[in-house]
Amino acid sequence: MSGPVPPDGPARPRSGPPARSSGPAAALAAASAHYLRGEPIDMSALAAELGVGRATLYRWVGSREQLLGTLLGEMTERTYRVAARGVGGAGADRILAVLDRFMRAVVDAEPLKAFTEREPRLFIRLATMPGTIEDRATELLTRELQAEIDHGELRVPLPTRTLAQAIVRVADSFMYAHYLGGNRPEIDQALEVVELLLRPCPATAGGESPGPAER
């Protein structure tokens, strides 16, 4: 579950001369700007842009693959928050609506298309293997699920984080089907499977859902 944030409008210009910044945050911001413009991320060029040596850049962000993983993790969170904005409903219906908007935003995103055209294998490795991107997506979805549970709108048969991780992996496998040998993204199929995972648990005779130790 990764992708760039849809633009919210033009950025406001800063007043006064721009401040020179450095460090990991500046490196990530510069890399993100290149990514959102559909440009490749070259570590030598990025170091020169930041006015530092390659060794300093690698010390800040790790390898190029680690930088891309961090960048895509940030983009995942931004895209998810935009997708969730203004979504109504409750419980499974709300979760499914957010996921629908999120997945469609991802597969339609031009920066991601540019990246995957250049480096499809690297993207699939970063997006579908355990790591920064999966962890960020799982954390976001865990909070979303837990909020619905706390409001009494959802009951689930698994620990919340386990369920969130399962949903992320299901979404990835269908959303990126066209990179894994399929013909196109299969978002509707992903939502059908997720809906089965979100089906309310049957209540026990006492009216309560069974706890993990009782199942």
PDB file of C-alpha atoms in Angstrom:
ATOM      1  CA  MET A   1       0.000   0.000   0.000  1.00  0.00           C
ATOM      2  CA  SER A   2       2.183   2.786  -1.217  1.00  0.00           C
ATOM      3  CA  GLY A   3       1.754   5.822  -3.411  1.00  0.00           C
ATOM      4  CA  PRO A   4       2.214   9.572  -3.747  1.00  0.00           C
ATOM      5  CA  VAL A   5      -0.133  12.101  -2.222  1.00  0.00           C
ATOM      6  CA  PRO A   6      -2.602  13.740  -4.616  1.00  0.00           C
ATOM      7  CA  PRO A   7      -1.796  17.455  -4.844  1.00  0.00           C
ATOM      8  CA  ASP A   8      -3.889  19.769  -2.658  1.00  0.00           C
ATOM      9  CA  GLY A   9      -3.025  22.838  -4.697  1.00  0.00           C
ATOM     10  CA  PRO A  10       0.016  25.009  -5.366  1.00  0.00           C
ATOM     11  CA  ALA A  11       2.447  25.561  -2.523  1.00  0.00           C
ATOM     12  CA  ARG A  12       2.542  29.060  -1.059  1.00  0.00           C
ATOM     13  CA  PRO A  13       5.827  30.882  -1.654  1.00  0.00           C
ATOM     14  CA  ARG A  14       7.949  31.632   1.374  1.00  0.00           C
ATOM     15  CA  SER A  15       8.592  35.215   2.370  1.00  0.00           C
ATOM     16  CA  GLY A  16      12.213  36.232   2.461  1.00  0.00           C
ATOM     17  CA  PRO A  17      15.255  34.266   1.261  1.00  0.00           C
ATOM     18  CA  PRO A  18      15.033  30.478   1.469  1.00  0.00           C
ATOM     19  CA  ALA A  19      16.781  28.925   4.436  1.00  0.00           C
ATOM     20  CA  ARG A  20      19.601  26.474   3.737  1.00  0.00           C
ATOM     21  CA  SER A  21      18.829  23.185   5.446  1.00  0.00           C
ATOM     22  CA  SER A  22      20.705  19.947   5.707  1.00  0.00           C
ATOM     23  CA  GLY A  23      20.432  16.544   7.272  1.00  0.00           C
ATOM     24  CA  PRO A  24      18.146  13.540   6.728  1.00  0.00           C
ATOM     25  CA  ALA A  25      14.964  15.636   6.545  1.00  0.00           C
ATOM     26  CA  ALA A  26      16.423  17.855   3.806  1.00  0.00           C
ATOM     27  CA  ALA A  27      17.611  14.816   1.866  1.00  0.00           C
ATOM     28  CA  LEU A  28      14.186  13.193   2.080  1.00  0.00           C
ATOM     29  CA  ALA A  29      12.470  16.439   1.028  1.00  0.00           C
ATOM     30  CA  ALA A  30      14.755  16.821  -1.991  1.00  0.00           C
ATOM     31  CA  ALA A  31      14.282  13.189  -3.021  1.00  0.00           C
ATOM     32  CA  SER A  32      10.505  13.535  -2.614  1.00  0.00           C
ATOM     33  CA  ALA A  33      10.473  16.589  -4.877  1.00  0.00           C
ATOM     34  CA  HIS A  34      12.264  14.660  -7.622  1.00  0.00           C
ATOM     35  CA  TYR A  35       9.930  11.691  -7.178  1.00  0.00           C
ATOM     36  CA  LEU A  36       6.775  13.799  -7.402  1.00  0.00           C
ATOM     37  CA  ARG A  37       8.071  15.363 -10.624  1.00  0.00           C
ATOM     38  CA  GLY A  38       8.537  11.869 -12.054  1.00  0.00           C
ATOM     39  CA  GLU A  39      12.317  12.183 -12.068  1.00  0.00           C
ATOM     40  CA  PRO A  40      14.833   9.445 -11.185  1.00  0.00           C
ATOM     41  CA  ILE A  41      16.637   9.702  -7.871  1.00  0.00           C
ATOM     42  CA  ASP A  42      20.406   9.640  -8.305  1.00  0.00           C
ATOM     43  CA  MET A  43      22.465   9.671  -5.123  1.00  0.00           C
ATOM     44  CA  SER A  44      25.416  11.576  -6.630  1.00  0.00           C
ATOM     45  CA  ALA A  45      23.144  14.272  -8.050  1.00  0.00           C
ATOM     46  CA  LEU A  46      21.198  14.457  -4.785  1.00  0.00           C
ATOM     47  CA  ALA A  47      24.391  14.889  -2.764  1.00  0.00           C
ATOM     48  CA  ALA A  48      25.536  17.692  -5.088  1.00  0.00           C
ATOM     49  CA  GLU A  49      22.129  19.367  -4.822  1.00  0.00           C
ATOM     50  CA  LEU A  50      22.387  19.306  -1.034  1.00  0.00           C
ATOM     51  CA  GLY A  51      25.996  20.526  -1.098  1.00  0.00           C
ATOM     52  CA  VAL A  52      27.417  17.467   0.675  1.00  0.00           C
ATOM     53  CA  GLY A  53      29.542  14.480  -0.240  1.00  0.00           C
ATOM     54  CA  ARG A  54      28.104  11.078  -1.091  1.00  0.00           C
ATOM     55  CA  ALA A  55      29.454   9.644   2.164  1.00  0.00           C
ATOM     56  CA  THR A  56      27.521  12.252   4.152  1.00  0.00           C
ATOM     57  CA  LEU A  57      24.344  11.565   2.194  1.00  0.00           C
ATOM     58  CA  TYR A  58      24.647   7.822   2.784  1.00  0.00           C
ATOM     59  CA  ARG A  59      25.261   8.468   6.470  1.00  0.00           C
ATOM     60  CA  TRP A  60      22.054  10.506   6.599  1.00  0.00           C
ATOM     61  CA  VAL A  61      19.695   8.217   4.684  1.00  0.00           C
ATOM     62  CA  GLY A  62      21.376   4.840   4.259  1.00  0.00           C
ATOM     63  CA  SER A  63      21.478   3.230   0.835  1.00  0.00           C
ATOM     64  CA  ARG A  64      19.478   4.402  -2.173  1.00  0.00           C
ATOM     65  CA  GLU A  65      17.062   1.541  -1.569  1.00  0.00           C
ATOM     66  CA  GLN A  66      16.615   2.584   2.053  1.00  0.00           C
ATOM     67  CA  LEU A  67      15.980   6.185   0.973  1.00  0.00           C
ATOM     68  CA  LEU A  68      13.364   5.047  -1.544  1.00  0.00           C
ATOM     69  CA  GLY A  69      11.711   2.869   1.092  1.00  0.00           C
ATOM     70  CA  THR A  70      11.514   5.812   3.490  1.00  0.00           C
ATOM     71  CA  LEU A  71      10.239   8.090   0.732  1.00  0.00           C
ATOM     72  CA  LEU A  72       7.513   5.657  -0.349  1.00  0.00           C
ATOM     73  CA  GLY A  73       6.554   5.124   3.280  1.00  0.00           C
ATOM     74  CA  GLU A  74       6.055   8.887   3.671  1.00  0.00           C
ATOM     75  CA  MET A  75       4.062   9.021   0.442  1.00  0.00           C
ATOM     76  CA  THR A  76       1.929   6.118   1.633  1.00  0.00           C
ATOM     77  CA  GLU A  77       0.947   8.009   4.764  1.00  0.00           C
ATOM     78  CA  ARG A  78       0.210  11.241   2.895  1.00  0.00           C
ATOM     79  CA  THR A  79      -1.874   9.424   0.287  1.00  0.00           C
ATOM     80  CA  TYR A  80      -3.782   7.504   2.945  1.00  0.00           C
ATOM     81  CA  ARG A  81      -4.607  10.653   4.913  1.00  0.00           C
ATOM     82  CA  VAL A  82      -5.901  12.376   1.776  1.00  0.00           C
ATOM     83  CA  ALA A  83      -7.974   9.282   0.894  1.00  0.00           C
ATOM     84  CA  ALA A  84      -9.479   9.143   4.394  1.00  0.00           C
ATOM     85  CA  ARG A  85     -10.370  12.842   4.449  1.00  0.00           C
ATOM     86  CA  GLY A  86     -14.127  13.380   4.436  1.00  0.00           C
ATOM     87  CA  VAL A  87     -15.068   9.698   4.236  1.00  0.00           C
ATOM     88  CA  GLY A  88     -18.282   9.085   6.170  1.00  0.00           C
ATOM     89  CA  GLY A  89     -19.923   5.929   7.428  1.00  0.00           C
ATOM     90  CA  ALA A  90     -18.683   3.632  10.150  1.00  0.00           C
ATOM     91  CA  GLY A  91     -17.257   0.196  10.748  1.00  0.00           C
ATOM     92  CA  ALA A  92     -16.414  -2.062   7.824  1.00  0.00           C
ATOM     93  CA  ASP A  93     -18.175   0.253   5.357  1.00  0.00           C
ATOM     94  CA  ARG A  94     -15.897   3.151   6.252  1.00  0.00           C
ATOM     95  CA  ILE A  95     -12.721   1.048   6.138  1.00  0.00           C
ATOM     96  CA  LEU A  96     -13.671  -0.310   2.704  1.00  0.00           C
ATOM     97  CA  ALA A  97     -14.470   3.179   1.385  1.00  0.00           C
ATOM     98  CA  VAL A  98     -11.097   4.525   2.532  1.00  0.00           C
ATOM     99  CA  LEU A  99      -9.232   1.570   1.030  1.00  0.00           C
ATOM    100  CA  ASP A 100     -11.115   1.945  -2.248  1.00  0.00           C
ATOM    101  CA  ARG A 101     -10.147   5.622  -2.531  1.00  0.00           C
ATOM    102  CA  PHE A 102      -6.573   4.917  -1.458  1.00  0.00           C
ATOM    103  CA  MET A 103      -5.921   2.071  -3.906  1.00  0.00           C
ATOM    104  CA  ARG A 104      -7.409   3.941  -6.852  1.00  0.00           C
ATOM    105  CA  ALA A 105      -5.322   7.021  -6.012  1.00  0.00           C
ATOM    106  CA  VAL A 106      -2.200   4.856  -5.960  1.00  0.00           C
ATOM    107  CA  VAL A 107      -2.707   3.086  -9.294  1.00  0.00           C
ATOM    108  CA  ASP A 108      -3.625   6.384 -11.029  1.00  0.00           C
ATOM    109  CA  ALA A 109      -0.666   8.358  -9.629  1.00  0.00           C
ATOM    110  CA  GLU A 110       1.678   9.644 -12.337  1.00  0.00           C
ATOM    111  CA  PRO A 111       4.842   9.778 -10.155  1.00  0.00           C
ATOM    112  CA  LEU A 112       4.392   6.127  -9.215  1.00  0.00           C
ATOM    113  CA  LYS A 113       3.802   5.162 -12.853  1.00  0.00           C
ATOM    114  CA  ALA A 114       7.055   6.914 -13.804  1.00  0.00           C
ATOM    115  CA  PHE A 115       8.967   5.122 -11.053  1.00  0.00           C
ATOM    116  CA  THR A 116       7.557   1.684 -11.842  1.00  0.00           C
ATOM    117  CA  GLU A 117       8.271   2.096 -15.550  1.00  0.00           C
ATOM    118  CA  ARG A 118      11.944   2.695 -14.730  1.00  0.00           C
ATOM    119  CA  GLU A 119      12.386   0.212 -11.885  1.00  0.00           C
ATOM    120  CA  PRO A 120       9.430  -2.203 -11.614  1.00  0.00           C
ATOM    121  CA  ARG A 121      11.347  -4.947  -9.803  1.00  0.00           C
ATOM    122  CA  LEU A 122      12.746  -2.589  -7.210  1.00  0.00           C
ATOM    123  CA  PHE A 123       9.305  -1.125  -6.577  1.00  0.00           C
ATOM    124  CA  ILE A 124       7.692  -4.541  -6.096  1.00  0.00           C
ATOM    125  CA  ARG A 125      10.459  -5.548  -3.692  1.00  0.00           C
ATOM    126  CA  LEU A 126      10.073  -2.372  -1.668  1.00  0.00           C
ATOM    127  CA  ALA A 127       6.265  -2.333  -1.702  1.00  0.00           C
ATOM    128  CA  THR A 128       5.423  -5.965  -1.050  1.00  0.00           C
ATOM    129  CA  MET A 129       8.187  -7.256   1.245  1.00  0.00           C
ATOM    130  CA  PRO A 130       8.251  -6.633   5.005  1.00  0.00           C
ATOM    131  CA  GLY A 131       9.891  -3.299   5.658  1.00  0.00           C
ATOM    132  CA  THR A 132       9.305   0.430   5.983  1.00  0.00           C
ATOM    133  CA  ILE A 133       6.365   0.694   3.575  1.00  0.00           C
ATOM    134  CA  GLU A 134       4.443  -2.272   4.949  1.00  0.00           C
ATOM    135  CA  ASP A 135       5.113  -1.144   8.521  1.00  0.00           C
ATOM    136  CA  ARG A 136       3.796   2.379   7.825  1.00  0.00           C
ATOM    137  CA  ALA A 137       0.676   1.098   6.040  1.00  0.00           C
ATOM    138  CA  THR A 138       0.005  -1.442   8.794  1.00  0.00           C
ATOM    139  CA  GLU A 139       0.344   1.223  11.482  1.00  0.00           C
ATOM    140  CA  LEU A 140      -2.111   3.527   9.692  1.00  0.00           C
ATOM    141  CA  LEU A 141      -4.669   0.793   9.167  1.00  0.00           C
ATOM    142  CA  THR A 142      -4.280  -0.517  12.724  1.00  0.00           C
ATOM    143  CA  ARG A 143      -5.241   2.927  14.060  1.00  0.00           C
ATOM    144  CA  GLU A 144      -8.191   3.116  11.661  1.00  0.00           C
ATOM    145  CA  LEU A 145      -9.483  -0.315  12.658  1.00  0.00           C
ATOM    146  CA  GLN A 146      -8.961   0.317  16.367  1.00  0.00           C
ATOM    147  CA  ALA A 147     -10.927   3.571  16.185  1.00  0.00           C
ATOM    148  CA  GLU A 148     -13.918   1.713  14.721  1.00  0.00           C
ATOM    149  CA  ILE A 149     -13.571  -1.021  17.357  1.00  0.00           C
ATOM    150  CA  ASP A 150     -13.404   1.549  20.173  1.00  0.00           C
ATOM    151  CA  HIS A 151     -16.561   3.210  18.834  1.00  0.00           C
ATOM    152  CA  GLY A 152     -18.367  -0.119  18.896  1.00  0.00           C
ATOM    153  CA  GLU A 153     -18.739  -0.156  15.102  1.00  0.00           C
ATOM    154  CA  LEU A 154     -16.521  -3.149  14.350  1.00  0.00           C
ATOM    155  CA  ARG A 155     -15.699  -6.529  15.858  1.00  0.00           C
ATOM    156  CA  VAL A 156     -12.821  -8.536  14.430  1.00  0.00           C
ATOM    157  CA  PRO A 157     -11.651 -12.133  14.871  1.00  0.00           C
ATOM    158  CA  LEU A 158      -7.913 -11.312  15.082  1.00  0.00           C
ATOM    159  CA  PRO A 159      -5.616  -8.967  16.993  1.00  0.00           C
ATOM    160  CA  THR A 160      -6.005  -5.581  15.332  1.00  0.00           C
ATOM    161  CA  ARG A 161      -2.430  -5.283  14.051  1.00  0.00           C
ATOM    162  CA  THR A 162      -2.480  -8.833  12.668  1.00  0.00           C
ATOM    163  CA  LEU A 163      -5.675  -8.048  10.779  1.00  0.00           C
ATOM    164  CA  ALA A 164      -4.250  -4.758   9.506  1.00  0.00           C
ATOM    165  CA  GLN A 165      -1.115  -6.497   8.223  1.00  0.00           C
ATOM    166  CA  ALA A 166      -3.224  -9.150   6.481  1.00  0.00           C
ATOM    167  CA  ILE A 167      -5.322  -6.460   4.783  1.00  0.00           C
ATOM    168  CA  VAL A 168      -2.196  -4.604   3.637  1.00  0.00           C
ATOM    169  CA  ARG A 169      -0.789  -7.773   2.076  1.00  0.00           C
ATOM    170  CA  VAL A 170      -4.085  -8.632   0.398  1.00  0.00           C
ATOM    171  CA  ALA A 171      -4.371  -5.096  -0.972  1.00  0.00           C
ATOM    172  CA  ASP A 172      -0.803  -5.157  -2.301  1.00  0.00           C
ATOM    173  CA  SER A 173      -1.181  -8.512  -4.044  1.00  0.00           C
ATOM    174  CA  PHE A 174      -4.289  -7.359  -5.936  1.00  0.00           C
ATOM    175  CA  MET A 175      -3.354  -3.693  -6.390  1.00  0.00           C
ATOM    176  CA  TYR A 176      -0.028  -4.603  -8.006  1.00  0.00           C
ATOM    177  CA  ALA A 177      -1.304  -7.641  -9.927  1.00  0.00           C
ATOM    178  CA  HIS A 178      -0.246  -6.050 -13.227  1.00  0.00           C
ATOM    179  CA  TYR A 179       3.385  -5.998 -12.029  1.00  0.00           C
ATOM    180  CA  LEU A 180       3.172  -9.638 -10.925  1.00  0.00           C
ATOM    181  CA  GLY A 181       2.035 -11.128 -14.216  1.00  0.00           C
ATOM    182  CA  GLY A 182      -1.590  -9.956 -14.345  1.00  0.00           C
ATOM    183  CA  ASN A 183      -3.171  -7.658 -16.893  1.00  0.00           C
ATOM    184  CA  ARG A 184      -4.423  -4.869 -14.633  1.00  0.00           C
ATOM    185  CA  PRO A 185      -4.894  -3.852 -10.985  1.00  0.00           C
ATOM    186  CA  GLU A 186      -7.645  -5.893  -9.318  1.00  0.00           C
ATOM    187  CA  ILE A 187      -9.017  -3.421  -6.790  1.00  0.00           C
ATOM    188  CA  ASP A 188     -12.577  -4.743  -6.751  1.00  0.00           C
ATOM    189  CA  GLN A 189     -11.316  -8.245  -5.982  1.00  0.00           C
ATOM    190  CA  ALA A 190      -9.115  -6.879  -3.194  1.00  0.00           C
ATOM    191  CA  LEU A 191     -12.109  -5.155  -1.612  1.00  0.00           C
ATOM    192  CA  GLU A 192     -14.156  -8.359  -1.784  1.00  0.00           C
ATOM    193  CA  VAL A 193     -11.468 -10.260   0.143  1.00  0.00           C
ATOM    194  CA  VAL A 194     -11.009  -7.457   2.674  1.00  0.00           C
ATOM    195  CA  GLU A 195     -14.759  -7.381   3.243  1.00  0.00           C
ATOM    196  CA  LEU A 196     -14.616 -11.053   4.237  1.00  0.00           C
ATOM    197  CA  LEU A 197     -11.836 -10.267   6.722  1.00  0.00           C
ATOM    198  CA  LEU A 198     -13.918  -7.451   8.225  1.00  0.00           C
ATOM    199  CA  ARG A 199     -17.086  -9.511   8.627  1.00  0.00           C
ATOM    200  CA  PRO A 200     -18.331  -9.153  12.232  1.00  0.00           C
ATOM    201  CA  CYS A 201     -17.563 -12.025  14.599  1.00  0.00           C
ATOM    202  CA  PRO A 202     -20.509 -14.125  15.777  1.00  0.00           C
ATOM    203  CA  ALA A 203     -21.414 -13.323  19.368  1.00  0.00           C
ATOM    204  CA  THR A 204     -21.163 -15.900  22.100  1.00  0.00           C
ATOM    205  CA  ALA A 205     -24.174 -16.988  24.194  1.00  0.00           C
ATOM    206  CA  GLY A 206     -23.402 -14.184  26.646  1.00  0.00           C
ATOM    207  CA  GLY A 207     -23.458 -11.586  23.862  1.00  0.00           C
ATOM    208  CA  GLU A 208     -19.722 -10.913  23.897  1.00  0.00           C
ATOM    209  CA  SER A 209     -17.160 -11.634  21.196  1.00  0.00           C
ATOM    210  CA  PRO A 210     -14.718 -14.390  22.192  1.00  0.00           C
ATOM    211  CA  GLY A 211     -11.282 -13.207  23.275  1.00  0.00           C
ATOM    212  CA  PRO A 212      -8.047 -14.576  21.737  1.00  0.00           C
ATOM    213  CA  ALA A 213      -7.696 -17.169  24.515  1.00  0.00           C
ATOM    214  CA  GLU A 214     -11.210 -18.491  23.884  1.00  0.00           C
ATOM    215  CA  ARG A 215     -10.785 -19.096  20.130  1.00  0.00           C
TER     216      ARG A 215
END
